[in-house]
Amino acid sequence: MLWQALFILTVLLVVHVPLGDYMARALDGGRHLKIERALYRLCGVDPDSEQDWRHYLLALLAFSVVSIVVLFGLLTFQGVLPWNIGHEGMPWDMALHTAVSFTTNTSWQNYAGESPVGHTYLTLMAGLGVQAFASAAVGMCAGLALIRGLVRRSGAGLGNFWVDLVRSIVRVLLPLALVFGLALIGLGVQQNLSGPHTVQTLAGGAQTLLGGPVGSWESIKLMSGDGGGFFNVSSAHPFENPSAMTNAIEILLMLLVPTAFIRLFGRMSGDLKLGWTMLAVVAILFGLLLTAGNLAQSAQTGTVAQAVGGQFEGTETRIGIPGSTLFGVTATASADGALNSSYDSFSSLGGGVLLAAMMLGEIAPGGTGSGLYGLIMAVLVAVFLGGLMVGRTPELMGKRIGHHEMRNVMLYSLVGPTLVLTFTAIAIALPEGRSSMGNVGAHGLTEVLYAYTSNVNSNGSAMAGLNGNTPFYNLTMTVAMLGGRYLPIAFVLALAGRMVGRQPAPATAGTLRPHGINFVVLATGAALILALLNFLPALSLGPIADGLTR
């Protein structure tokens, strides 16, 4: 894992400043490209009009509703559409769950791609692939709106949702997906439209292999925080992830845009020191998670683990334990549901680390845009606490944070824990929920807790011991994904609406400056305490109890 980690860290450090600066120039202001103007005329959008937070939110929700309806129709009728490769249309509850899942950037799949009701080539390219771009861009739009709310000193406009959406896709996501898609295909990731074909195995048997447009899907699924697998085992499949180099690139893709978005914030706000401070908080949180994950996975607990020298169950032998741990921590910390090993086969405490990464709110570094606004919320909590400790009105970038602003921050912070714990309790209490559990006791609780944590936080990774393809889980997860995605965005935009146009107060000797080691420690502690206060009881009953009893 060491050389992969060094490669990833080196590339991130090299591209962090130029990519973040480019994104700031490309996404905020400037002239419209010809193709962008054509799209605006086609959709009847005035690209030069500004929207306040309510109109921005309504446009975002309207786009998401239309996306769900269109994708639901594609999945329901995919059996009679071209390029169906013999697959049937999805049952309505699975189709609804899948449509909401990919539109909310969650991409939890209650089906295997190889199954008769799995996605077809058409639904992958025209449905799931489109939403990989669109749902990631929606998160970027919310992040941009919050930055403008913090930066602008006059007016009520937060930008134009349609302009932010188009620019995010055309200027950032599409070029990066093209470059890395070609790189992955060149390194052996499959890309064809040949359909299933049967081959002879070395043992003299026959095996049916599913082809498809994997390479073009792989780059955007990882970069966007989408994470949905073309194959059931996702990036553990050699057609999706054939070598150590592709494994390193796929980990890099999950971190690339979210970390660059922090630089974008520093550039747009004019406070590069704050950007570096926030990046330091992300690095510390990610480092803590990775260290804890490696310690848990390298511990030789139990007879089998001691005999083989580690937690090898469910691990792809081409990748190994350290590479699987790095991938798993990256995927859960970056709001990406991809996997290159079985998370249900992680050690009890190792699975708890993956849970903790999501329970932090996925801010280390989180998803495209969503990671940034989640991180800003944690920074606002730290600013508020710091202001109370020194007896000053809390301020961020000179703008005072009062009780109205903190109400939005607290409501944002409570959405995730409320939805996760409520739906987990309902599933454990009802026979419809318990009937899908492949395990009993603490590990069974962990699987259910993991499922709703993944859905609410728009992650999409899963512990395979839980059968989610039932009407109960399809529908409850659908509600959890909708609430977990759009309620936080609503509070983020409401906060931006309160902050925009507010004149900053002049800095004085008593102003708490969000820079330096002290503030890094304060912000990191605030993020950890928020997660521990909300989830420590559930973690104690689930992965911690499971680890102590094995």
Coordinates of C-alpha atoms in Angstrom, one line a residue:
M1 CA 0.0 0.0 0.0
L2 CA 2.9 2.4 0.7
W3 CA 3.8 3.1 -2.9
Q4 CA 0.2 3.5 -3.8
A5 CA -0.4 6.0 -0.9
L6 CA 2.7 7.9 -1.9
F7 CA 1.7 8.1 -5.5
I8 CA -1.8 9.3 -4.6
L9 CA -0.6 11.9 -2.1
T10 CA 2.0 13.2 -4.6
V11 CA -0.5 13.6 -7.4
L12 CA -3.0 15.3 -5.1
L13 CA -0.4 17.8 -3.9
V14 CA 0.8 18.5 -7.4
V15 CA -2.7 19.2 -8.9
H16 CA -4.4 20.7 -5.8
V17 CA -3.5 24.3 -6.5
P18 CA -3.8 24.4 -10.3
L19 CA -7.0 22.3 -10.4
G20 CA -8.7 24.2 -7.6
D21 CA -7.7 27.6 -9.2
Y22 CA -9.0 26.4 -12.6
M23 CA -12.3 25.3 -11.0
A24 CA -12.7 28.7 -9.3
R25 CA -12.2 30.5 -12.6
A26 CA -14.4 28.1 -14.6
L27 CA -17.3 27.9 -12.3
D28 CA -17.6 31.5 -11.0
G29 CA -18.1 34.3 -13.5
G30 CA -16.7 34.8 -17.0
R31 CA -18.2 34.3 -20.4
H32 CA -20.5 31.5 -21.4
L33 CA -19.2 29.0 -23.9
K34 CA -21.1 28.5 -27.2
I35 CA -22.2 25.0 -26.3
E36 CA -23.4 26.4 -22.9
R37 CA -25.4 29.2 -24.6
A38 CA -27.0 26.6 -26.9
L39 CA -28.1 24.6 -23.9
Y40 CA -29.6 27.6 -22.2
R41 CA -31.6 28.6 -25.3
L42 CA -32.8 25.0 -25.7
C43 CA -34.0 25.0 -22.1
G44 CA -35.4 28.6 -22.1
V45 CA -33.0 29.7 -19.3
D46 CA -31.6 33.2 -18.9
P47 CA -28.0 32.5 -17.8
D48 CA -27.4 36.1 -16.7
S49 CA -30.2 36.2 -14.1
E50 CA -29.5 35.7 -10.4
Q51 CA -31.6 33.6 -8.1
D52 CA -32.1 34.0 -4.4
W53 CA -31.8 31.0 -2.1
R54 CA -35.5 30.0 -2.5
H55 CA -35.5 30.1 -6.3
Y56 CA -32.1 28.3 -6.3
L57 CA -33.5 25.6 -4.1
L58 CA -36.7 25.2 -6.2
A59 CA -34.7 24.9 -9.4
L60 CA -32.4 22.3 -7.8
L61 CA -35.4 20.3 -6.5
A62 CA -37.3 20.6 -9.9
F63 CA -34.3 19.2 -11.8
S64 CA -33.9 16.3 -9.3
V65 CA -37.6 15.4 -9.6
V66 CA -37.5 15.3 -13.4
S67 CA -34.3 13.2 -13.2
I68 CA -36.0 10.7 -10.9
V69 CA -39.0 10.4 -13.2
V70 CA -37.0 9.9 -16.3
L71 CA -34.6 7.4 -14.8
F72 CA -37.6 5.5 -13.2
G73 CA -39.1 5.2 -16.7
L74 CA -35.9 4.0 -18.3
L75 CA -35.4 1.3 -15.6
T76 CA -39.0 0.1 -15.6
F77 CA -39.1 -0.3 -19.4
Q78 CA -35.5 -1.3 -20.0
G79 CA -36.6 -4.8 -21.1
V80 CA -38.2 -3.4 -24.3
L81 CA -35.6 -0.8 -25.1
P82 CA -32.5 -1.2 -27.3
W83 CA -29.3 -2.7 -25.9
N84 CA -31.1 -4.6 -23.2
I85 CA -28.7 -7.6 -23.4
G86 CA -31.6 -9.9 -22.4
H87 CA -32.4 -8.0 -19.1
E88 CA -35.9 -7.4 -17.9
G89 CA -37.5 -4.3 -16.7
M90 CA -37.1 -3.6 -13.0
P91 CA -40.0 -4.1 -10.5
W92 CA -41.4 -0.7 -9.6
D93 CA -40.1 -0.6 -6.0
M94 CA -36.6 -1.5 -7.2
A95 CA -36.8 0.9 -10.1
L96 CA -37.9 3.7 -7.7
H97 CA -35.1 2.9 -5.3
T98 CA -32.5 2.9 -8.0
A99 CA -33.8 6.1 -9.6
V100 CA -33.7 8.0 -6.3
S101 CA -30.4 6.3 -5.4
F102 CA -28.5 7.6 -8.5
T103 CA -30.2 10.9 -8.6
T104 CA -29.2 11.6 -5.0
N105 CA -25.6 10.6 -5.7
T106 CA -26.0 7.6 -3.4
S107 CA -25.9 4.8 -6.0
W108 CA -26.9 2.0 -3.6
Q109 CA -27.8 -1.0 -5.8
N110 CA -30.3 -3.6 -4.6
Y111 CA -29.4 -5.7 -7.6
A112 CA -26.4 -7.2 -9.2
G113 CA -25.4 -5.8 -12.6
E114 CA -25.1 -9.3 -14.0
S115 CA -28.6 -10.4 -12.9
P116 CA -31.6 -10.5 -15.3
V117 CA -33.0 -7.3 -13.8
G118 CA -29.7 -5.5 -13.6
H119 CA -29.0 -2.4 -15.6
T120 CA -28.7 -2.6 -19.4
Y121 CA -26.2 -0.9 -21.6
L122 CA -28.8 1.8 -22.5
T123 CA -29.9 2.5 -18.9
L124 CA -26.2 2.6 -17.8
M125 CA -25.2 5.1 -20.4
A126 CA -28.4 7.2 -20.8
G127 CA -29.6 6.9 -17.2
L128 CA -27.1 5.9 -14.5
G129 CA -24.2 7.5 -16.4
V130 CA -26.0 10.7 -16.9
Q131 CA -27.0 10.9 -13.3
A132 CA -23.4 10.3 -12.2
F133 CA -22.5 13.6 -13.9
A134 CA -25.8 15.4 -12.9
S135 CA -26.0 14.3 -9.3
A136 CA -22.3 15.3 -8.7
A137 CA -23.0 18.6 -10.3
V138 CA -26.0 19.2 -8.0
G139 CA -23.7 18.9 -5.0
M140 CA -21.2 21.3 -6.6
C141 CA -24.0 23.8 -7.2
A142 CA -25.0 23.8 -3.5
G143 CA -21.4 24.2 -2.5
L144 CA -20.9 27.2 -4.9
A145 CA -24.1 28.8 -3.6
L146 CA -22.9 28.6 0.0
I147 CA -19.5 30.1 -0.9
R148 CA -21.2 33.0 -2.6
G149 CA -23.4 33.5 0.5
L150 CA -20.3 33.8 2.6
V151 CA -18.4 36.0 0.2
R152 CA -20.9 38.5 -1.3
R153 CA -21.5 41.8 0.4
S154 CA -24.5 43.0 -1.5
G155 CA -27.7 41.8 -3.0
A156 CA -29.6 38.5 -2.4
G157 CA -28.4 36.4 -5.4
L158 CA -26.5 33.2 -5.0
G159 CA -25.9 32.7 -8.7
N160 CA -27.9 30.7 -11.2
F161 CA -28.5 27.0 -10.6
W162 CA -28.7 26.2 -14.3
V163 CA -25.5 28.0 -15.1
D164 CA -23.7 26.3 -12.2
L165 CA -25.1 22.9 -13.2
V166 CA -24.0 23.2 -16.8
R167 CA -20.6 24.6 -16.0
S168 CA -19.9 21.9 -13.5
I169 CA -20.6 19.2 -16.0
V170 CA -19.1 20.8 -19.2
R171 CA -16.0 22.5 -17.7
V172 CA -15.0 20.1 -14.9
L173 CA -16.6 16.7 -14.8
L174 CA -16.7 15.8 -18.5
P175 CA -13.0 16.8 -19.3
L176 CA -11.7 14.9 -16.2
A177 CA -13.9 11.9 -17.0
L178 CA -12.6 11.8 -20.6
V179 CA -8.9 11.9 -19.6
F180 CA -9.1 9.4 -16.8
G181 CA -11.5 7.1 -18.7
L182 CA -9.0 6.8 -21.6
A183 CA -6.3 6.2 -19.0
L184 CA -8.2 3.4 -17.4
I185 CA -9.1 1.8 -20.7
G186 CA -5.5 2.0 -21.8
L187 CA -4.5 0.2 -18.5
G188 CA -6.9 -2.7 -19.2
V189 CA -10.4 -1.7 -18.0
Q190 CA -12.9 -3.2 -20.3
Q191 CA -14.8 -1.1 -22.9
N192 CA -17.1 -2.7 -25.5
L193 CA -20.6 -3.3 -26.5
S194 CA -20.2 -7.0 -27.3
G195 CA -22.7 -8.4 -24.8
P196 CA -22.4 -11.6 -22.8
H197 CA -20.1 -14.4 -24.2
T198 CA -19.2 -17.8 -23.0
V199 CA -15.6 -18.9 -22.6
Q200 CA -13.9 -22.2 -21.7
T201 CA -12.2 -22.3 -18.3
L202 CA -8.8 -23.9 -17.6
A203 CA -10.7 -26.6 -15.7
G204 CA -12.6 -27.5 -18.9
G205 CA -15.9 -25.9 -17.8
A206 CA -17.8 -23.0 -19.3
Q207 CA -18.3 -19.5 -17.9
T208 CA -20.4 -16.6 -19.2
L209 CA -18.7 -13.3 -19.1
L210 CA -20.5 -10.0 -19.3
G211 CA -18.9 -7.2 -21.4
G212 CA -19.9 -3.6 -21.6
P213 CA -18.9 0.1 -21.5
V214 CA -17.1 -0.3 -18.2
G215 CA -14.1 2.1 -18.8
S216 CA -16.2 5.1 -19.7
W217 CA -18.4 4.5 -16.6
E218 CA -15.6 3.8 -14.2
S219 CA -13.9 7.2 -14.3
I220 CA -17.1 9.2 -13.6
K221 CA -18.5 6.7 -11.1
L222 CA -15.4 7.2 -8.9
M223 CA -14.8 10.9 -9.5
S224 CA -18.4 12.0 -8.9
G225 CA -18.9 10.2 -5.6
D226 CA -21.4 8.0 -7.4
G227 CA -19.7 4.6 -6.8
G228 CA -22.2 2.3 -8.5
G229 CA -20.7 -0.9 -9.8
F230 CA -21.0 -2.1 -13.4
F231 CA -20.5 -5.6 -11.9
N232 CA -21.9 -6.8 -8.6
V233 CA -18.4 -6.8 -6.9
S234 CA -17.7 -3.3 -8.2
S235 CA -13.9 -2.5 -8.3
A236 CA -13.0 -5.9 -7.0
H237 CA -13.8 -7.2 -10.5
P238 CA -10.7 -7.5 -12.8
F239 CA -12.7 -5.9 -15.6
E240 CA -13.2 -2.8 -13.5
N241 CA -9.9 -2.8 -11.7
P242 CA -7.3 -5.0 -13.3
S243 CA -4.1 -4.0 -11.7
A244 CA -2.3 -2.1 -8.8
M245 CA -2.0 1.0 -11.0
T246 CA -5.7 1.1 -11.8
N247 CA -6.4 0.6 -8.2
A248 CA -4.3 3.6 -7.3
I249 CA -5.9 5.7 -10.0
E250 CA -9.4 4.8 -8.8
I251 CA -8.5 5.8 -5.2
L252 CA -7.1 9.1 -6.6
L253 CA -10.3 9.8 -8.6
M254 CA -12.4 9.6 -5.4
L255 CA -10.2 12.3 -3.7
L256 CA -9.5 14.5 -6.7
V257 CA -12.4 16.9 -7.0
P258 CA -13.5 17.1 -3.3
T259 CA -10.0 18.2 -2.2
A260 CA -9.7 20.6 -5.2
F261 CA -13.0 22.1 -4.1
I262 CA -11.4 23.2 -0.8
R263 CA -8.8 25.2 -2.9
L264 CA -11.7 26.6 -4.9
F265 CA -13.2 27.8 -1.7
G266 CA -10.0 29.5 -0.6
R267 CA -9.7 31.2 -4.0
M268 CA -13.3 32.4 -4.3
S269 CA -13.3 33.6 -0.7
G270 CA -10.0 35.4 -1.1
D271 CA -8.8 33.7 2.1
L272 CA -6.3 31.1 1.0
K273 CA -5.1 30.6 4.6
L274 CA -8.6 29.4 5.5
G275 CA -8.5 27.0 2.6
W276 CA -5.3 25.5 3.7
T277 CA -6.6 25.3 7.3
M278 CA -9.6 23.3 6.1
L279 CA -7.4 21.1 4.0
A280 CA -5.4 20.4 7.2
V281 CA -8.5 19.4 9.1
V282 CA -9.5 17.0 6.2
A283 CA -6.0 15.5 6.2
I284 CA -6.0 14.9 10.0
L285 CA -9.4 13.3 9.9
F286 CA -8.5 11.1 6.9
G287 CA -5.2 10.1 8.6
L288 CA -7.0 9.1 11.8
L289 CA -9.5 7.0 9.9
L290 CA -6.8 5.3 7.8
T291 CA -4.6 4.6 10.8
A292 CA -7.5 3.1 12.7
G293 CA -8.6 1.1 9.7
N294 CA -5.2 -0.4 9.2
L295 CA -4.8 -1.3 12.8
A296 CA -8.2 -3.0 12.9
Q297 CA -7.5 -4.9 9.7
S298 CA -4.0 -6.0 10.6
A299 CA -5.0 -7.3 14.0
Q300 CA -4.9 -11.1 14.0
T301 CA -8.0 -11.7 16.0
G302 CA -9.5 -15.2 15.9
T303 CA -8.1 -18.5 14.9
V304 CA -8.3 -18.1 11.2
A305 CA -6.8 -14.6 11.1
Q306 CA -3.9 -15.8 13.2
A307 CA -3.3 -18.8 10.9
V308 CA -3.2 -16.8 7.7
G309 CA -1.6 -13.7 9.2
G310 CA -4.4 -11.1 8.8
Q311 CA -8.0 -10.3 7.9
F312 CA -8.0 -11.9 4.5
E313 CA -11.7 -13.0 4.3
G314 CA -13.5 -11.1 1.5
T315 CA -10.2 -9.5 0.3
E316 CA -9.3 -9.5 -3.3
T317 CA -5.9 -11.3 -3.3
R318 CA -4.5 -9.2 -6.1
I319 CA -5.0 -6.1 -4.0
G320 CA -4.3 -7.3 -0.4
I321 CA -5.3 -6.1 3.0
P322 CA -3.6 -2.6 3.0
G323 CA -4.8 -1.8 -0.5
S324 CA -8.3 -2.8 0.4
T325 CA -8.2 -0.8 3.6
L326 CA -7.0 2.3 1.8
F327 CA -9.7 1.9 -0.8
G328 CA -12.5 1.3 1.8
V329 CA -11.5 4.3 4.0
T330 CA -11.3 6.5 0.9
A331 CA -14.6 5.4 -0.4
T332 CA -16.5 5.9 2.8
A333 CA -14.7 9.2 3.6
S334 CA -15.3 10.6 0.1
A335 CA -19.0 9.8 -0.2
D336 CA -18.3 7.1 -2.9
G337 CA -19.9 3.7 -2.6
A338 CA -17.3 1.8 -4.6
L339 CA -15.4 -1.1 -3.1
N340 CA -12.6 -3.5 -4.0
S341 CA -13.3 -6.0 -1.2
S342 CA -16.2 -7.1 0.9
Y343 CA -16.9 -4.6 3.6
D344 CA -19.0 -7.2 5.4
S345 CA -15.9 -9.3 5.7
F346 CA -13.9 -6.5 7.3
S347 CA -13.1 -7.1 11.0
S348 CA -15.8 -5.8 13.3
L349 CA -13.7 -2.8 14.3
G350 CA -12.6 -2.3 10.7
G351 CA -16.2 -2.1 9.6
G352 CA -16.8 0.3 12.5
V353 CA -14.1 2.6 11.0
L354 CA -15.9 2.7 7.7
L355 CA -19.1 3.5 9.5
A356 CA -17.4 6.3 11.4
A357 CA -16.1 7.8 8.2
M358 CA -19.7 8.2 7.0
M359 CA -21.0 9.3 10.4
L360 CA -18.6 12.2 10.4
G361 CA -20.8 13.6 7.7
E362 CA -18.3 12.5 5.0
I363 CA -16.2 15.6 5.3
A364 CA -12.8 14.0 5.0
P365 CA -13.0 15.1 2.2
G366 CA -16.6 14.1 1.3
G367 CA -18.4 14.3 -2.0
T368 CA -18.2 16.8 -4.9
G369 CA -19.4 20.0 -3.3
S370 CA -21.3 18.2 -0.5
G371 CA -18.0 17.5 1.3
L372 CA -17.2 21.2 1.2
Y373 CA -20.5 22.5 2.6
G374 CA -20.4 19.8 5.3
L375 CA -16.9 20.9 6.2
I376 CA -18.0 24.5 6.3
M377 CA -20.8 23.5 8.7
A378 CA -18.2 21.9 11.0
V379 CA -16.0 25.0 10.8
L380 CA -19.1 27.2 11.7
V381 CA -19.6 25.0 14.8
A382 CA -15.9 25.5 15.7
V383 CA -16.2 29.2 15.2
F384 CA -19.3 29.4 17.4
L385 CA -17.6 27.4 20.2
G386 CA -14.4 29.5 19.9
G387 CA -16.4 32.7 20.0
L388 CA -18.2 31.6 23.2
M389 CA -14.9 30.6 24.8
V390 CA -13.3 34.1 24.2
G391 CA -16.6 36.0 24.9
R392 CA -17.0 37.3 21.4
T393 CA -19.7 37.2 18.8
P394 CA -18.7 34.3 16.4
E395 CA -17.6 35.5 13.0
L396 CA -16.5 33.8 9.8
M397 CA -14.9 35.9 7.1
G398 CA -16.0 38.9 9.0
K399 CA -19.7 38.0 8.9
R400 CA -21.3 37.5 12.3
I401 CA -22.9 34.1 13.1
G402 CA -26.0 34.6 15.2
H403 CA -28.6 32.3 16.6
H404 CA -30.6 32.3 13.3
E405 CA -27.5 31.1 11.4
M406 CA -26.6 28.5 14.1
R407 CA -30.2 27.2 13.9
N408 CA -29.6 26.2 10.3
V409 CA -26.2 24.7 11.2
M410 CA -27.7 22.6 14.0
L411 CA -30.7 21.5 11.9
Y412 CA -28.2 20.5 9.2
S413 CA -26.2 18.5 11.7
L414 CA -29.2 16.7 13.1
V415 CA -30.7 15.5 9.9
G416 CA -28.2 12.6 9.4
P417 CA -28.3 11.2 12.9
T418 CA -32.1 11.5 13.2
L419 CA -32.8 9.7 9.9
V420 CA -30.1 7.0 10.5
L421 CA -31.1 6.1 14.0
T422 CA -34.8 6.4 13.4
F423 CA -34.8 4.1 10.3
T424 CA -32.4 1.6 12.0
A425 CA -34.7 1.4 15.0
I426 CA -37.7 0.8 12.8
A427 CA -35.9 -1.9 10.8
I428 CA -34.8 -3.7 14.0
A429 CA -38.2 -3.4 15.6
L430 CA -40.3 -4.8 12.7
P431 CA -40.2 -8.3 11.3
E432 CA -40.0 -7.0 7.8
G433 CA -36.7 -5.4 8.7
R434 CA -35.3 -8.3 10.6
S435 CA -36.2 -10.9 8.0
S436 CA -33.5 -9.5 5.6
M437 CA -30.7 -9.7 8.2
G438 CA -28.2 -12.4 7.4
N439 CA -26.7 -12.2 10.9
V440 CA -28.1 -11.8 14.4
G441 CA -26.8 -10.0 17.4
A442 CA -24.3 -7.1 17.2
H443 CA -23.1 -7.9 13.7
G444 CA -26.7 -7.9 12.4
L445 CA -27.3 -4.5 14.0
T446 CA -24.1 -3.2 12.4
E447 CA -25.3 -4.3 8.9
V448 CA -28.6 -2.5 9.3
L449 CA -27.0 0.6 10.8
Y450 CA -24.4 0.6 8.0
A451 CA -27.2 0.4 5.4
Y452 CA -29.1 3.5 6.6
T453 CA -25.9 5.4 7.3
S454 CA -24.8 4.8 3.7
N455 CA -28.2 5.8 2.3
V456 CA -28.7 8.9 4.4
N457 CA -25.1 10.1 3.7
S458 CA -25.3 9.5 0.0
N459 CA -22.5 7.0 0.1
G460 CA -24.0 3.8 -1.4
S461 CA -21.5 1.2 -0.1
A462 CA -23.0 -1.9 1.5
M463 CA -22.4 -4.8 3.9
A464 CA -23.5 -7.7 1.8
G465 CA -25.0 -9.6 4.7
L466 CA -28.2 -7.6 4.5
N467 CA -30.7 -8.3 1.7
G468 CA -32.0 -4.9 0.7
N469 CA -34.1 -6.0 -2.2
T470 CA -37.4 -6.2 -0.4
P471 CA -40.4 -3.7 -0.6
F472 CA -39.6 -2.6 3.0
Y473 CA -36.0 -1.7 2.4
N474 CA -36.5 -0.4 -1.1
L475 CA -39.1 2.1 0.2
T476 CA -37.6 3.0 3.5
M477 CA -34.2 3.5 1.9
T478 CA -35.8 5.7 -0.8
V479 CA -37.2 8.0 1.9
A480 CA -33.9 8.0 3.8
M481 CA -32.0 9.0 0.6
L482 CA -34.4 11.8 -0.2
G483 CA -34.3 13.2 3.3
G484 CA -30.5 12.7 3.7
R485 CA -29.8 14.5 0.4
Y486 CA -32.2 17.4 0.1
L487 CA -32.9 18.5 3.7
P488 CA -29.3 19.3 4.3
I489 CA -29.1 21.2 1.0
A490 CA -32.2 23.2 2.0
F491 CA -30.5 24.2 5.3
V492 CA -27.3 25.0 3.5
L493 CA -29.0 27.3 1.0
A494 CA -31.1 28.9 3.7
L495 CA -27.9 29.7 5.6
A496 CA -26.4 31.1 2.4
G497 CA -29.5 33.3 1.9
R498 CA -29.1 34.7 5.4
M499 CA -25.4 35.4 5.0
V500 CA -25.4 36.9 1.5
G501 CA -25.3 40.6 1.3
R502 CA -24.2 41.0 4.9
Q503 CA -21.4 43.5 5.4
P504 CA -18.4 42.0 7.2
A505 CA -17.3 43.6 10.5
P506 CA -13.8 44.9 10.8
A507 CA -11.3 42.5 12.4
T508 CA -10.1 43.5 15.9
A509 CA -7.6 42.1 18.4
G510 CA -10.3 39.9 19.9
T511 CA -11.5 38.4 16.5
L512 CA -11.1 34.7 16.4
R513 CA -9.2 34.0 13.2
P514 CA -9.9 30.6 11.6
H515 CA -6.3 29.9 10.8
G516 CA -3.4 28.2 12.5
I517 CA -2.8 25.1 14.6
N518 CA -5.2 26.1 17.4
F519 CA -8.2 26.4 15.0
V520 CA -7.3 23.2 13.2
V521 CA -7.4 21.4 16.5
L522 CA -10.7 23.1 17.4
A523 CA -12.4 22.3 14.1
T524 CA -11.2 18.7 14.1
G525 CA -12.4 18.3 17.6
A526 CA -15.8 19.8 16.8
A527 CA -16.3 17.4 13.9
L528 CA -15.3 14.4 16.0
I529 CA -17.4 15.4 19.0
L530 CA -20.5 16.0 16.9
A531 CA -20.2 12.5 15.4
L532 CA -19.4 10.8 18.7
L533 CA -22.2 12.4 20.6
N534 CA -24.7 11.4 18.1
F535 CA -23.5 7.9 17.2
L536 CA -21.4 6.5 20.1
P537 CA -24.3 4.5 21.6
A538 CA -25.2 2.9 18.3
L539 CA -21.5 2.1 17.6
S540 CA -21.2 0.6 21.1
L541 CA -24.1 -1.7 20.5
G542 CA -22.9 -2.6 16.9
P543 CA -19.3 -2.8 15.7
I544 CA -17.7 -2.2 19.1
A545 CA -19.7 -4.9 20.9
D546 CA -19.2 -7.2 17.9
G547 CA -15.4 -6.7 18.1
L548 CA -15.3 -7.2 21.9
T549 CA -17.2 -10.5 21.7
R550 CA -15.1 -12.1 18.9

